[in-house]
Tab-separated table of C-alpha atoms and ligand atoms in Angstrom:
chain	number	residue	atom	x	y	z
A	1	UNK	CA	149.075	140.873	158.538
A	2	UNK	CA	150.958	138.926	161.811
A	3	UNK	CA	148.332	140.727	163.631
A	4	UNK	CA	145.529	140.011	161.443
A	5	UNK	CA	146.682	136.435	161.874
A	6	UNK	CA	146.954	136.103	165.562
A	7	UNK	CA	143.012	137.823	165.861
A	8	UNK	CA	142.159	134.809	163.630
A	9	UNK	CA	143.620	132.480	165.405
A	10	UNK	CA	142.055	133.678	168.728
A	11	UNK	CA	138.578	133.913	166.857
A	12	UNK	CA	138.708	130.213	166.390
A	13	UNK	CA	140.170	129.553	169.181
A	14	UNK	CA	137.036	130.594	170.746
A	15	UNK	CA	134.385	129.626	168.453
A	16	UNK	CA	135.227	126.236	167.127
A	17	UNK	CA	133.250	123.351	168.989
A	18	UNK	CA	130.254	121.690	168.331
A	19	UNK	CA	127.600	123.937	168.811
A	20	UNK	CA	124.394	122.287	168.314
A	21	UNK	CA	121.021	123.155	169.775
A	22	UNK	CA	119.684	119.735	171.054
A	23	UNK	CA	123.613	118.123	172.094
A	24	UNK	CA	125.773	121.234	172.751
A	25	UNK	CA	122.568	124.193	173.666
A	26	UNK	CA	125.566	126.187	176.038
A	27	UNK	CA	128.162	126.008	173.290
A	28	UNK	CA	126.072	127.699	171.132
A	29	UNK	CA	124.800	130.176	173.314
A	30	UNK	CA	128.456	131.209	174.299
A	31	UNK	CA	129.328	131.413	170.395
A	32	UNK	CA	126.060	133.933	170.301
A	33	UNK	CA	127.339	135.926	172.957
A	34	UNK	CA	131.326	135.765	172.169
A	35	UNK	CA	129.999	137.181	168.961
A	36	UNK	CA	127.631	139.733	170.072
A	37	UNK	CA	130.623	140.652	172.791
A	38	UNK	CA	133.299	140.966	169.594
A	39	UNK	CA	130.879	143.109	167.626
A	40	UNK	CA	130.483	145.756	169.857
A	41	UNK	CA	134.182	145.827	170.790
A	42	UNK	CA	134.373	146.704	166.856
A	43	UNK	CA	131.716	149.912	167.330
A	44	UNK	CA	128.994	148.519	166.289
A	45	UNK	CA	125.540	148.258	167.709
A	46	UNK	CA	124.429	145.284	168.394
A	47	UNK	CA	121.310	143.059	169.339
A	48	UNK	CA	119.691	140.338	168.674
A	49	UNK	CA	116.649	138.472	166.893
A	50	UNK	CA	114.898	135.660	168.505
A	51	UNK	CA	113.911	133.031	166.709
A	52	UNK	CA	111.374	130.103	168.160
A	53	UNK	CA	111.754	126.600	167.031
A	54	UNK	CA	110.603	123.474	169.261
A	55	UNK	CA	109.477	125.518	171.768
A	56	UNK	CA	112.869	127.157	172.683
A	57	UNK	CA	114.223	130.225	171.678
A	58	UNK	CA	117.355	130.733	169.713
A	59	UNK	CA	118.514	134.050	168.457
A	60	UNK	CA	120.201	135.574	165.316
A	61	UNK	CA	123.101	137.967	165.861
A	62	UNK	CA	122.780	141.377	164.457
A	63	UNK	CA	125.598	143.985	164.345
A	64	UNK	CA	125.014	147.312	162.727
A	65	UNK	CA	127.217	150.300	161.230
A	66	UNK	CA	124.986	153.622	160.436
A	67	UNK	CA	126.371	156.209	158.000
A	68	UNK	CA	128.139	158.770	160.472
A	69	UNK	CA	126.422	162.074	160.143
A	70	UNK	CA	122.867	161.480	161.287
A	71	UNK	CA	119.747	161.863	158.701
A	72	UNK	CA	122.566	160.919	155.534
A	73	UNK	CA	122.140	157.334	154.310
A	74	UNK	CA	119.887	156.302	156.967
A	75	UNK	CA	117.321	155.471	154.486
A	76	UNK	CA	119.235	153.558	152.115
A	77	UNK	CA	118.941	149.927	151.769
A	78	UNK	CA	121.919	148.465	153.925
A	79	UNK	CA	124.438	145.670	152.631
A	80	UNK	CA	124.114	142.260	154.897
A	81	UNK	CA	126.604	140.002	155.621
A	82	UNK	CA	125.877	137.097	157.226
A	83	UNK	CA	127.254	133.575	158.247
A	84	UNK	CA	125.947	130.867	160.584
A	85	UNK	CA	126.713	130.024	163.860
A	86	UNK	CA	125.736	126.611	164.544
A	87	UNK	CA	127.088	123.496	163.718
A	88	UNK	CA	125.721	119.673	163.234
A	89	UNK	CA	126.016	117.354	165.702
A	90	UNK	CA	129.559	116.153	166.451
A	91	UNK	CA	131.687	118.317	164.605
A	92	UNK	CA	133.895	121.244	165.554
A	93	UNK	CA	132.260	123.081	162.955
A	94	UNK	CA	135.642	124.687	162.095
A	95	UNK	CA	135.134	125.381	158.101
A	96	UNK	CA	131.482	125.143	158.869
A	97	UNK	CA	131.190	127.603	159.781
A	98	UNK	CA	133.577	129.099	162.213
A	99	UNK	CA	135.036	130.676	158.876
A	100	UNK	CA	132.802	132.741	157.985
A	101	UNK	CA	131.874	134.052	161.408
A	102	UNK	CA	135.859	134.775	161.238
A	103	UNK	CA	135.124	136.523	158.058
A	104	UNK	CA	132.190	138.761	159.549
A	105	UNK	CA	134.360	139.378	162.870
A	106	UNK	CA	136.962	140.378	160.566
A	107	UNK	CA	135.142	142.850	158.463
A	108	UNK	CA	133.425	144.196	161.460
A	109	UNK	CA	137.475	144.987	162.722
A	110	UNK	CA	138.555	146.714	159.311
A	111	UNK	CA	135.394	148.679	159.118
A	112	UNK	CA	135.576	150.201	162.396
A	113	UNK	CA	136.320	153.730	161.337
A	114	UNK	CA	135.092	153.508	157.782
A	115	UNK	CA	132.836	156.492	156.561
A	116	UNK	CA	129.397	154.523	155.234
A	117	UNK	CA	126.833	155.678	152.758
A	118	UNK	CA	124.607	153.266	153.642
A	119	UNK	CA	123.958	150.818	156.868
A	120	UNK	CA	125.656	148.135	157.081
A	121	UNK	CA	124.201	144.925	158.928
A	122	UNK	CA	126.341	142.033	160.245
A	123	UNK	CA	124.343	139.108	161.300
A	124	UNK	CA	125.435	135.704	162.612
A	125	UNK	CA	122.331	133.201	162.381
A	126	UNK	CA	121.587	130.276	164.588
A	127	UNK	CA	119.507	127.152	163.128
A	128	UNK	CA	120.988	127.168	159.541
A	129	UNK	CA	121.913	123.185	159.655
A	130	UNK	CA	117.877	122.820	160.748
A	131	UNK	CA	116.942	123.826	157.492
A	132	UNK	CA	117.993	127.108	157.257
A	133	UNK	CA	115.277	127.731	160.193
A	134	UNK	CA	117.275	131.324	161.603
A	135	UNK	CA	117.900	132.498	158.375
A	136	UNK	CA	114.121	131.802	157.207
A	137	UNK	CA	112.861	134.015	160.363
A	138	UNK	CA	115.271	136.660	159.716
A	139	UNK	CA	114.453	137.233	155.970
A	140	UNK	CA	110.701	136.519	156.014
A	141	UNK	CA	110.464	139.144	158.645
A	142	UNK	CA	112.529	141.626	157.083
A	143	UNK	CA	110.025	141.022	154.000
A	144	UNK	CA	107.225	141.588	156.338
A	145	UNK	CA	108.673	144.712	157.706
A	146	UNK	CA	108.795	145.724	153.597
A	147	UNK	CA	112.345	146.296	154.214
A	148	UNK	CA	114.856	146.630	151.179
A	149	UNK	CA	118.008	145.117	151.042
A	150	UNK	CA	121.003	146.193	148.704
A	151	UNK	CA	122.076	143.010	149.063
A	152	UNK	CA	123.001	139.330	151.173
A	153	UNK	CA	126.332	137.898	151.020
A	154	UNK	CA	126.381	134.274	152.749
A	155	UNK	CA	129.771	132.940	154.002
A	156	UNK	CA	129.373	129.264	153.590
A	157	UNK	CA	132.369	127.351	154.538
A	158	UNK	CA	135.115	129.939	153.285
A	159	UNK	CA	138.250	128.227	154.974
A	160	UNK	CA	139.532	125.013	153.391
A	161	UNK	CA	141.288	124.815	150.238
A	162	UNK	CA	144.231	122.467	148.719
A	163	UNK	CA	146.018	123.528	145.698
A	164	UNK	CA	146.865	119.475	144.275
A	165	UNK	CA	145.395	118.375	141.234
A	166	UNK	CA	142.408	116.067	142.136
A	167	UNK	CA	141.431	117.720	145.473
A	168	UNK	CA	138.289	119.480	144.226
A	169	UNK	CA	135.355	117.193	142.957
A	170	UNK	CA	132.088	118.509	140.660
A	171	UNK	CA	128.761	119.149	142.133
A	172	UNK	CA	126.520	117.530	140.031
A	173	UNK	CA	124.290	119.426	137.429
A	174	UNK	CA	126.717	122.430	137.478
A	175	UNK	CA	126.783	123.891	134.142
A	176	UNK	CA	130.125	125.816	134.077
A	177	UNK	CA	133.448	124.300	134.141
A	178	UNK	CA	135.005	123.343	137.753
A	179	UNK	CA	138.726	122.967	138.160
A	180	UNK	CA	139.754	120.508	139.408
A	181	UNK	CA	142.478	122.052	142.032
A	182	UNK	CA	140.198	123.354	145.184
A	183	UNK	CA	141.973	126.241	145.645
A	184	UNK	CA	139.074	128.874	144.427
A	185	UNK	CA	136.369	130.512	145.519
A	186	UNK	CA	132.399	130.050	144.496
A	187	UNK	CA	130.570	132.855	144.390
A	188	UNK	CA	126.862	131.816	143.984
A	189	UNK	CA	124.652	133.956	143.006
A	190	UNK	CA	121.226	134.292	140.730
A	191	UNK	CA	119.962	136.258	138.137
A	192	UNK	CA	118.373	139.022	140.625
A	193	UNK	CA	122.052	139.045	141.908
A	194	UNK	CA	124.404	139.104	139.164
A	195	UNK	CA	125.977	142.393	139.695
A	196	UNK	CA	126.904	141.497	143.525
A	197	UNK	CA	128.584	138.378	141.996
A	198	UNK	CA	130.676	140.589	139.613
A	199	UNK	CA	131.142	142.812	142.108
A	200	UNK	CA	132.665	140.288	144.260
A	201	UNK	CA	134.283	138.617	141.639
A	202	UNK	CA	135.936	142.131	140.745
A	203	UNK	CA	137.134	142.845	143.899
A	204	UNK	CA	138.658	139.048	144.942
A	205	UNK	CA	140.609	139.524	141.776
A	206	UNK	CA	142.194	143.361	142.513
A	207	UNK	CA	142.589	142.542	146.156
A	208	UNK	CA	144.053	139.556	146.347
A	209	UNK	CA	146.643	138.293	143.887
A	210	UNK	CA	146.856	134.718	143.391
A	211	UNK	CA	142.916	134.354	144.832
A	212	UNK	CA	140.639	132.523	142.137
A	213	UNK	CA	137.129	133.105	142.050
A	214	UNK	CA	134.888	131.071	140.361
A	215	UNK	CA	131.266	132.186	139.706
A	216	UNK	CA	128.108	130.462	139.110
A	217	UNK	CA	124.716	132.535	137.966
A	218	UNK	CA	121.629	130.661	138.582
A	219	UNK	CA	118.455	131.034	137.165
A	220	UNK	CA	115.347	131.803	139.925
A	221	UNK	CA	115.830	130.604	143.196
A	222	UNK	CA	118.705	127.960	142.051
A	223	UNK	CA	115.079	125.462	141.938
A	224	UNK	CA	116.766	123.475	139.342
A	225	UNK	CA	119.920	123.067	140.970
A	226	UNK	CA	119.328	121.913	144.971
A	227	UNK	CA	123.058	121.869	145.590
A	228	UNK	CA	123.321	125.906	144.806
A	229	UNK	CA	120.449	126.309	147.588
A	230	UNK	CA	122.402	124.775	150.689
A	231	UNK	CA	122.701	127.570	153.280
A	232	UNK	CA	121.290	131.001	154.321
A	233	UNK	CA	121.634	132.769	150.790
A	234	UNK	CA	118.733	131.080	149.616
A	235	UNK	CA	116.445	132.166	152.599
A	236	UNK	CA	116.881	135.723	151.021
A	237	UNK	CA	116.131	133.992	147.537
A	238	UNK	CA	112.968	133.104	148.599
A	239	UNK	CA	112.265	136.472	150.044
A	240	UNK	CA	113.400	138.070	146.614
A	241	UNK	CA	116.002	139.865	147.812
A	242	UNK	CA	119.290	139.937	146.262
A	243	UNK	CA	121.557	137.583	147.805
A	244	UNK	CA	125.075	135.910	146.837
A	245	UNK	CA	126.594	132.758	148.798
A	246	UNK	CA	130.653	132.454	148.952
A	247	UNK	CA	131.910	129.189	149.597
A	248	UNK	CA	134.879	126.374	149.206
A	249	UNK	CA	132.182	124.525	148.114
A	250	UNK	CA	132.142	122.395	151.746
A	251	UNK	CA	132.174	118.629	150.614
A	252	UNK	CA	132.917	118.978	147.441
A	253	UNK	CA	136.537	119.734	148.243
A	254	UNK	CA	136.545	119.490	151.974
A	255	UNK	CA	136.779	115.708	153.269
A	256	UNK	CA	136.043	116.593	156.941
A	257	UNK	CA	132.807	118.020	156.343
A	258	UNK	CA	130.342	117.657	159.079
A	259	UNK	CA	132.490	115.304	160.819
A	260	UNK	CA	134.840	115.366	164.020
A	261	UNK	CA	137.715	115.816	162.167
A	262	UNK	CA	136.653	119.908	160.987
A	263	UNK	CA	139.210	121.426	162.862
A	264	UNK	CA	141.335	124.315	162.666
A	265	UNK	CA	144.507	122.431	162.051
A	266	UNK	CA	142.866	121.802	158.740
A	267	UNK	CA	142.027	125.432	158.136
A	268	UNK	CA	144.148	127.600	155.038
A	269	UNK	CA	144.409	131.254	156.695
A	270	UNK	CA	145.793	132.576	153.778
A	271	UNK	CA	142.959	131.555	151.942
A	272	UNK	CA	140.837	132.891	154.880
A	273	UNK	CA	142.832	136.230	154.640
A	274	UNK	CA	141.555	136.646	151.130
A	275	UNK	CA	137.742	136.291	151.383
A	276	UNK	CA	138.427	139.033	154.599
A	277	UNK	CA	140.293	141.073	152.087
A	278	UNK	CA	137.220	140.396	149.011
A	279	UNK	CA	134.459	140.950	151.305
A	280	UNK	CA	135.611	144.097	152.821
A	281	UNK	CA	136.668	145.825	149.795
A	282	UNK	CA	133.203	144.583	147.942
A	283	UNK	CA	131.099	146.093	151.632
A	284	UNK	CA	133.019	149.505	150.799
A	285	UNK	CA	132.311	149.708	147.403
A	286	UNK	CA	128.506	149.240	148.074
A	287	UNK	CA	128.332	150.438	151.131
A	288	UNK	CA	131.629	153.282	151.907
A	289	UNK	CA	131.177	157.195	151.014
A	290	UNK	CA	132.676	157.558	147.474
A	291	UNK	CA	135.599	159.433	147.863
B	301	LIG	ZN1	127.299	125.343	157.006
């Protein structure tokens, strides 16, 4: 756990800073390549996906685990995990989203020597504050490919929470009951993904004690409610592939959202701990040989 600790703290160390493609283009290129440079230090192949926009060329981050003996698995769907890497303009970007590329680097780490069924696919994606532009590329492709997917789970903001009455306000429309301490997890997820959100659910509840998840089911492509649609998850929405988004809910609970003040400082790494601990239990259950 110390050490689990100190690799966080070094992850953020070197990842948090605006990283923006028009003000900070270098920040974010380093973040791409201190990623791609952790991944494969993990085992796992890794590459990349470029991605035009404004006539430049970004990239998506891909990391991959294959099931070990060669031929078994290879053609089953693989479980995604993804995050984003960018930021918006002027903030540190240290909930959002430095956490969940913490997260991914995390689960990449624990997974190392872990026996798969199935591929597993890590990928950090650039562009997500310009309208989910990396994510978009990355799906619609895969789509075009006629790939299958066993799933998409988003990190979204995954590091702040505050356990004081009062802290957590309600995004409006939401039709399930919010507390109103912001010390849970959302899990967001629609109707084509309701047993990844149960699944997630299952496993934040027997892996962590004390960790609340909260989940939300919404119908189609979360049309009706906008707020439910606000980062990569809903790329793979449109694409109809199954895809669940976890988050702290970002400025809903989080006052330094998108501003200068996101910084690690403000960052709960137990809370962090417990998403790492969630997400890699969930990718073994979907993903791990069955003992
Ligand atoms: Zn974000």
């Amino acid at each position: 756990m110390a050490n689990q600790l100190l690799r966080i703290n070094r992850h953020l160390e070197a990842l948090v800073g605006e990283r923006h493609p028009e003000t900070s283009p270098r920040a974010l290129q380093k973040a791409a390549h201190y990623l791609a440079t952790q991944f494969s230090k993990s085992g796992w192949a890794t590459g990349g996906q470029l991605v035009s926009a404004w006539g430049k060329v970004y990239r998506n981050v891909v990391a991959i685990k294959y099931p070990d003996r060669p031929g078994q698995g290879e053609e089953l769907a693989p479980l995604l995990i993804g995050a984003h890497y960018d930021t918006v303009s002027g903030s540190p970007g240290a909930d959002d989203n430095a956490s969940g590329l913490v997260v991914l680097l995390e689960v990449a780490s624990r997974l190392r020597a872990q026996p798969l069924a199935r591929p597993i696919w890590l990928v950090a994606f650039c562009l997500e504050e310009q309208n989910l532009l990396g994510s978009q590329a990355f799906a619609s492709r895969f789509r075009a490919e006629r790939r299958e997917l066993a799933g998409a789970i988003i990190l979204e903001c995954v590091g702040f929470a505050r356990s004081e009455a009062g802290t957590q306000q309600v995004p409006p429309g939401i039709p399930i009951a919010v507390p109103t301490q912001g010390d849970f997890l959302a899990i967001v997820g629609n109707e084509a993904s309701r047993s990844l959100v149960l699944q997630l659910e299952r496993e934040a509840q027997r892996y962590a004690a004390g960790f609340k998840p909260l989940s939300l089911v919404v119908p189609g492509r979360g049309e009706a409610m906008p707020q439910t649609r606000r980062s990569d998850h809903a790329s793979f929405w449109d694409a109809g592939y199954p895809a669940v988004m976890l988050t702290d809910t970002a400025n809903f609970r989080n006052p330094h959202y998108h501003r200068e003040t996101d910084t690690v400082d403000t960052l709960d790494f137990e809370f962090l701990s417990n998403v790492v601990a969630t997400v890699t239990a969930t990718a073994i259950q979907i993903a791990g040989v069955r003992p």
